[in-house]
Short mmCIF file of C-alpha atoms in Angstrom, two decimals:
data_model
loop_
_atom_site.label_atom_id
_atom_site.label_comp_id
_atom_site.label_asym_id
_atom_site.label_seq_id
_atom_site.Cartn_x
_atom_site.Cartn_y
_atom_site.Cartn_z
CA MET A 1 -0.14 -0.20 -0.12
CA ASN A 2 1.31 3.39 -0.86
CA TYR A 3 0.72 6.86 0.96
CA LYS A 4 0.94 9.64 -1.16
CA TYR A 5 2.02 12.79 0.74
CA GLN A 6 3.06 16.19 -0.98
CA GLU A 7 6.54 17.43 -0.19
CA LYS A 8 7.16 21.19 1.40
CA ASN A 9 8.91 23.54 -0.33
CA PRO A 10 12.47 24.23 1.56
CA SER A 11 11.58 27.71 1.07
CA ASP A 12 8.12 27.32 2.68
CA SER A 13 8.63 29.75 5.55
CA THR A 14 5.96 28.44 8.07
CA GLY A 15 8.96 26.75 9.97
CA THR A 16 7.31 23.28 10.52
CA ASN A 17 9.23 19.71 10.34
CA ASP A 18 6.78 17.52 8.89
CA HIS A 19 8.26 13.81 7.71
CA PRO A 20 6.86 11.53 5.42
CA TYR A 21 4.70 8.47 7.34
CA ASN A 22 6.54 4.88 6.58
CA ILE A 23 4.87 1.60 6.57
CA ASP A 24 8.17 -0.40 7.32
CA SER A 25 8.38 1.51 10.77
CA VAL A 26 4.86 -0.18 11.78
CA SER A 27 5.01 -3.45 12.71
CA GLN A 28 1.74 -5.93 12.20
CA ASN A 29 0.53 -5.73 15.69
CA GLY A 30 0.44 -1.84 15.59
CA ARG A 31 3.12 -1.47 18.25
CA ASN A 32 6.32 1.04 16.63
CA ASP A 33 8.99 -1.72 17.27
CA SER A 34 11.92 -2.11 14.75
CA PRO A 35 11.92 -4.70 12.47
CA ASP A 36 14.36 -6.98 14.75
CA GLU A 37 12.19 -6.44 17.28
CA PHE A 38 9.33 -8.12 15.30
CA ASP A 39 11.32 -10.84 14.01
CA LYS A 40 11.90 -11.81 17.64
CA HIS A 41 8.27 -11.36 17.99
CA ILE A 42 7.30 -13.64 15.35
CA SER A 43 9.98 -16.20 15.75
CA SER A 44 8.71 -16.71 19.54
CA CYS A 45 5.52 -17.94 18.38
CA LYS A 46 6.58 -20.63 16.40
CA PRO A 47 5.98 -24.16 17.55
CA LYS A 48 8.96 -25.49 19.71
CA PRO A 49 11.10 -27.95 17.40
CA GLN A 50 10.46 -31.78 18.12
CA TRP A 51 13.56 -32.52 19.63
CA LYS A 52 12.72 -30.04 22.50
CA ILE A 53 9.11 -31.66 23.14
CA ALA A 54 11.03 -35.40 23.33
CA ARG A 55 13.41 -33.70 25.71
CA GLN A 56 11.05 -32.34 27.83
CA ARG A 57 8.69 -35.48 28.08
CA PHE A 58 12.34 -37.44 28.93
CA LEU A 59 12.65 -35.22 31.72
CA ARG A 60 9.20 -35.50 32.96
CA ARG A 61 9.22 -39.23 33.05
CA ARG A 62 12.89 -39.51 34.51
CA ILE A 63 11.65 -37.53 37.47
CA THR A 64 8.20 -39.30 37.33
CA ALA A 65 10.59 -42.32 37.96
CA ILE A 66 13.06 -41.19 40.61
CA LEU A 67 9.90 -39.68 42.27
CA SER A 68 8.31 -43.73 42.58
CA GLY A 69 11.55 -45.05 43.06
CA CYS A 70 11.76 -42.98 46.42
CA THR A 71 8.22 -44.15 47.36
CA VAL A 72 8.97 -47.60 46.95
CA LEU A 73 12.15 -47.38 49.20
CA LEU A 74 10.55 -45.58 51.61
CA LEU A 75 7.60 -47.93 51.78
CA LEU A 76 10.36 -50.90 52.50
CA VAL A 77 11.95 -49.12 55.06
CA PHE A 78 8.90 -48.50 56.97
CA LEU A 79 8.16 -52.38 56.34
CA ILE A 80 11.14 -53.53 57.42
CA HIS A 81 11.05 -51.40 60.38
CA ASN A 82 8.03 -52.79 61.77
CA PHE A 83 9.02 -55.92 61.07
CA ARG A 84 12.21 -55.84 63.49
CA LEU A 85 9.75 -54.55 65.80
CA ASP A 86 7.27 -57.14 65.63
CA SER A 87 9.98 -59.42 65.87
CA GLY A 88 11.03 -57.61 68.91
CA LYS A 89 8.04 -58.79 70.96
CA PRO A 90 7.70 -60.71 73.71
CA VAL A 91 6.88 -64.33 73.57
CA PRO A 92 3.77 -64.50 75.22
CA LEU A 93 4.39 -67.02 78.21
CA LEU A 94 3.02 -67.50 81.63
CA ASN A 95 5.94 -66.50 83.31
CA LYS A 96 5.01 -67.41 86.97
CA ASP A 97 6.88 -69.90 89.47
CA TRP A 98 4.85 -72.37 89.36
CA VAL A 99 4.81 -72.63 85.58
CA THR A 100 7.83 -74.23 83.95
CA ILE A 101 8.80 -72.87 80.18
CA SER A 102 10.01 -75.76 77.95
CA LEU A 103 9.02 -74.44 74.20
CA LEU A 104 9.16 -76.95 71.52
CA PRO A 105 11.76 -76.00 68.81
CA GLU A 106 10.03 -74.69 65.69
CA ASN A 107 8.77 -77.44 63.42
CA GLN A 108 6.09 -77.97 60.94
CA TYR A 109 4.33 -80.83 63.21
CA SER A 110 3.90 -79.99 66.66
CA ARG A 111 4.76 -75.95 66.60
CA PRO A 112 4.37 -74.54 63.21
CA GLY A 113 4.54 -70.99 64.30
CA ILE A 114 1.31 -69.98 62.99
CA GLN A 115 -0.06 -66.81 65.26
CA ILE A 116 -3.73 -66.88 66.76
CA GLU A 117 -5.70 -63.63 66.47
CA GLN A 118 -7.56 -64.22 69.68
CA ILE A 119 -8.29 -66.93 72.42
CA ASN A 120 -11.74 -67.71 72.63
CA ALA A 121 -11.64 -70.75 75.01
CA VAL A 122 -9.63 -73.53 76.74
CA VAL A 123 -9.73 -76.92 76.16
CA VAL A 124 -8.72 -79.39 78.52
CA HIS A 125 -7.37 -82.85 77.30
CA TYR A 126 -5.65 -85.93 78.67
CA VAL A 127 -2.64 -87.63 77.74
CA GLY A 128 -4.42 -91.43 77.12
CA ASN A 129 -0.69 -92.88 77.99
CA PRO A 130 -1.43 -94.01 81.65
CA GLY A 131 1.57 -92.82 84.13
CA THR A 132 3.31 -91.04 81.58
CA THR A 133 4.67 -87.64 82.80
CA ALA A 134 4.50 -84.38 81.51
CA GLU A 135 8.47 -84.56 80.56
CA GLU A 136 7.86 -87.64 78.65
CA ASN A 137 4.77 -86.08 76.81
CA ARG A 138 6.77 -82.94 75.98
CA SER A 139 9.75 -85.10 74.37
CA TYR A 140 7.44 -86.92 72.31
CA PHE A 141 5.89 -83.57 70.82
CA ALA A 142 9.39 -82.42 70.63
CA GLY A 143 10.73 -85.81 68.72
CA LEU A 144 7.90 -85.35 65.98
CA ALA A 145 10.00 -82.72 64.49
CA THR A 146 12.23 -85.27 63.20
CA SER A 147 10.18 -88.32 62.98
CA GLY A 148 7.22 -86.34 61.43
CA ASP A 149 4.83 -89.60 62.85
CA ALA A 150 1.98 -87.15 63.38
CA TYR A 151 0.49 -83.52 64.25
CA ALA A 152 0.28 -83.50 67.84
CA SER A 153 1.42 -80.76 70.48
CA SER A 154 -0.09 -78.56 73.33
CA HIS A 155 0.21 -75.29 75.11
CA PHE A 156 0.49 -76.25 78.63
CA ILE A 157 0.94 -80.41 79.97
CA ILE A 158 0.51 -80.60 83.43
CA GLY A 159 2.22 -83.61 85.16
CA LEU A 160 1.20 -86.35 87.90
CA ASP A 161 2.62 -84.59 90.91
CA GLY A 162 0.90 -80.72 89.44
CA GLU A 163 3.97 -79.64 87.56
CA ILE A 164 3.35 -77.72 84.40
CA LEU A 165 5.50 -77.35 81.39
CA GLN A 166 4.65 -74.52 78.83
CA CYS A 167 5.47 -75.98 75.66
CA VAL A 168 3.72 -73.71 73.03
CA PRO A 169 3.66 -70.02 73.48
CA MET A 170 0.19 -68.72 74.28
CA ASP A 171 -0.55 -66.64 71.03
CA GLU A 172 0.55 -69.76 68.35
CA VAL A 173 -1.30 -72.71 67.18
CA ALA A 174 -0.93 -75.91 68.88
CA TYR A 175 -1.86 -79.20 67.26
CA CYS A 176 -4.28 -80.68 69.68
CA SER A 177 -8.06 -79.25 69.36
CA ASN A 178 -8.81 -80.12 65.54
CA ASN A 179 -10.91 -77.15 64.38
CA ARG A 180 -10.28 -75.37 67.60
CA ASN A 181 -6.82 -74.93 67.02
CA TYR A 182 -6.65 -71.43 65.95
CA ASP A 183 -8.76 -69.64 68.56
CA THR A 184 -8.14 -71.77 71.87
CA ILE A 185 -5.41 -72.87 74.46
CA SER A 186 -4.81 -76.33 75.03
CA ILE A 187 -3.99 -78.37 78.28
CA GLU A 188 -3.14 -81.67 78.09
CA CYS A 189 -3.29 -83.53 82.05
CA CYS A 190 -1.56 -86.92 83.08
CA HIS A 191 -3.08 -89.37 84.65
CA PRO A 192 -2.01 -92.72 86.37
CA GLY A 193 -4.82 -95.06 85.43
CA GLU A 194 -6.63 -96.31 82.56
CA ASP A 195 -9.65 -94.34 83.71
CA GLY A 196 -8.20 -91.14 82.77
CA ALA A 197 -9.18 -89.95 86.69
CA PHE A 198 -6.40 -86.80 87.50
CA THR A 199 -4.27 -86.94 90.51
CA SER A 200 -5.27 -84.20 93.53
CA GLU A 201 -1.63 -82.52 92.11
CA THR A 202 -2.67 -82.81 88.35
CA TYR A 203 -6.50 -81.24 89.49
CA SER A 204 -5.15 -78.65 91.76
CA SER A 205 -3.21 -77.58 88.96
CA LEU A 206 -5.21 -77.49 86.61
CA ILE A 207 -7.37 -75.59 88.49
CA ARG A 208 -5.14 -72.79 88.94
CA LEU A 209 -3.73 -72.64 85.62
CA LEU A 210 -7.63 -72.60 84.14
CA ARG A 211 -8.67 -69.65 86.62
CA THR A 212 -5.46 -67.84 85.04
CA LEU A 213 -5.83 -68.18 81.69
CA CYS A 214 -9.78 -67.13 82.48
CA GLN A 215 -8.97 -64.04 84.32
CA MET A 216 -6.33 -63.25 81.20
CA TYR A 217 -8.82 -63.37 78.29
CA HIS A 218 -11.63 -63.21 79.98
CA LEU A 219 -13.23 -66.21 79.70
CA THR A 220 -16.64 -67.78 80.86
CA GLU A 221 -17.46 -71.22 82.30
CA GLU A 222 -18.77 -71.36 78.91
CA ASP A 223 -15.44 -71.07 77.21
CA ILE A 224 -13.47 -73.81 79.39
CA LEU A 225 -13.91 -77.23 76.82
CA ARG A 226 -13.26 -80.71 76.53
CA HIS A 227 -11.86 -82.18 74.14
CA TYR A 228 -15.14 -84.06 73.50
CA ASP A 229 -17.32 -81.01 73.05
CA VAL A 230 -14.97 -79.93 70.24
CA SER A 231 -15.01 -83.15 68.21
CA GLY A 232 -16.67 -85.92 70.01
CA LYS A 233 -13.58 -87.45 71.02
CA SER A 234 -13.89 -89.25 74.63
CA CYS A 235 -11.09 -87.09 76.22
CA PRO A 236 -10.63 -86.47 78.98
CA LEU A 237 -12.15 -89.88 79.77
CA TYR A 238 -13.26 -89.04 83.00
CA TYR A 239 -14.71 -86.03 82.46
CA VAL A 240 -16.63 -87.12 79.66
CA GLU A 241 -17.68 -89.65 81.51
CA HIS A 242 -18.50 -88.07 84.60
CA GLU A 243 -20.71 -85.39 83.67
CA ASN A 244 -21.02 -84.05 87.34
CA ALA A 245 -17.57 -84.23 87.61
CA TRP A 246 -16.95 -81.72 84.94
CA GLU A 247 -19.38 -79.31 86.17
CA GLN A 248 -17.78 -79.29 89.28
CA LEU A 249 -14.41 -78.65 88.09
CA LYS A 250 -15.81 -75.29 86.09
CA ILE A 251 -17.47 -74.23 89.71
CA ASP A 252 -14.23 -74.64 91.21
CA VAL A 253 -12.50 -72.61 88.73
CA PHE A 254 -14.42 -69.86 89.24
CA SER A 255 -15.58 -70.23 93.05
#
């Protein structure tokens, strides 16, 4: 586009200093920018080269990967820390001067190390081997680790003289009470004869142990069970055949 203008006569005495209007001095956006400034403005509006876009994407992915790695690392540290805390928890033992701690070695046949989440009852048994001692029955359970002859154990064994052995921690499963292994504590009692009757010493220790466990786990009379009540097996034999004796036993615990 051309703009016409009329030149002033140099001899014009008006004294005005008018100059022609130059289209090149006006930018496309209406600003009075120089051509160099206008070119810079145009170049800044151009799309970024593909290599710059690819580089930005690579950097974003790298940062995301680093952040994800840090998150995973922190999670692992947290889990390891908690595992160490859990492994440092004390083993639930009945630390009484009338209880001997004699834990079985961990093994799949008599002490699998499976945790019990909640104790809901105590199950009473008899060993079924007249005249055997608490230590002999404990040795049998321990020997299963190598023989693998059976899955059997008990949390406690009460001997003929009233001695009490704890063989399994109270928060671990013992293989003694069938489908109630996972929410009960089991007590095996030695007996001198085939009828399964306990000696007075065994009976007194059983009452004492049951009373203590019921207080610890807030159990009632209904939570003291015979193996018979769980599976129908005649165990403990004397207290299956003499219901009155069993009812009296539970009365003695809470008297």
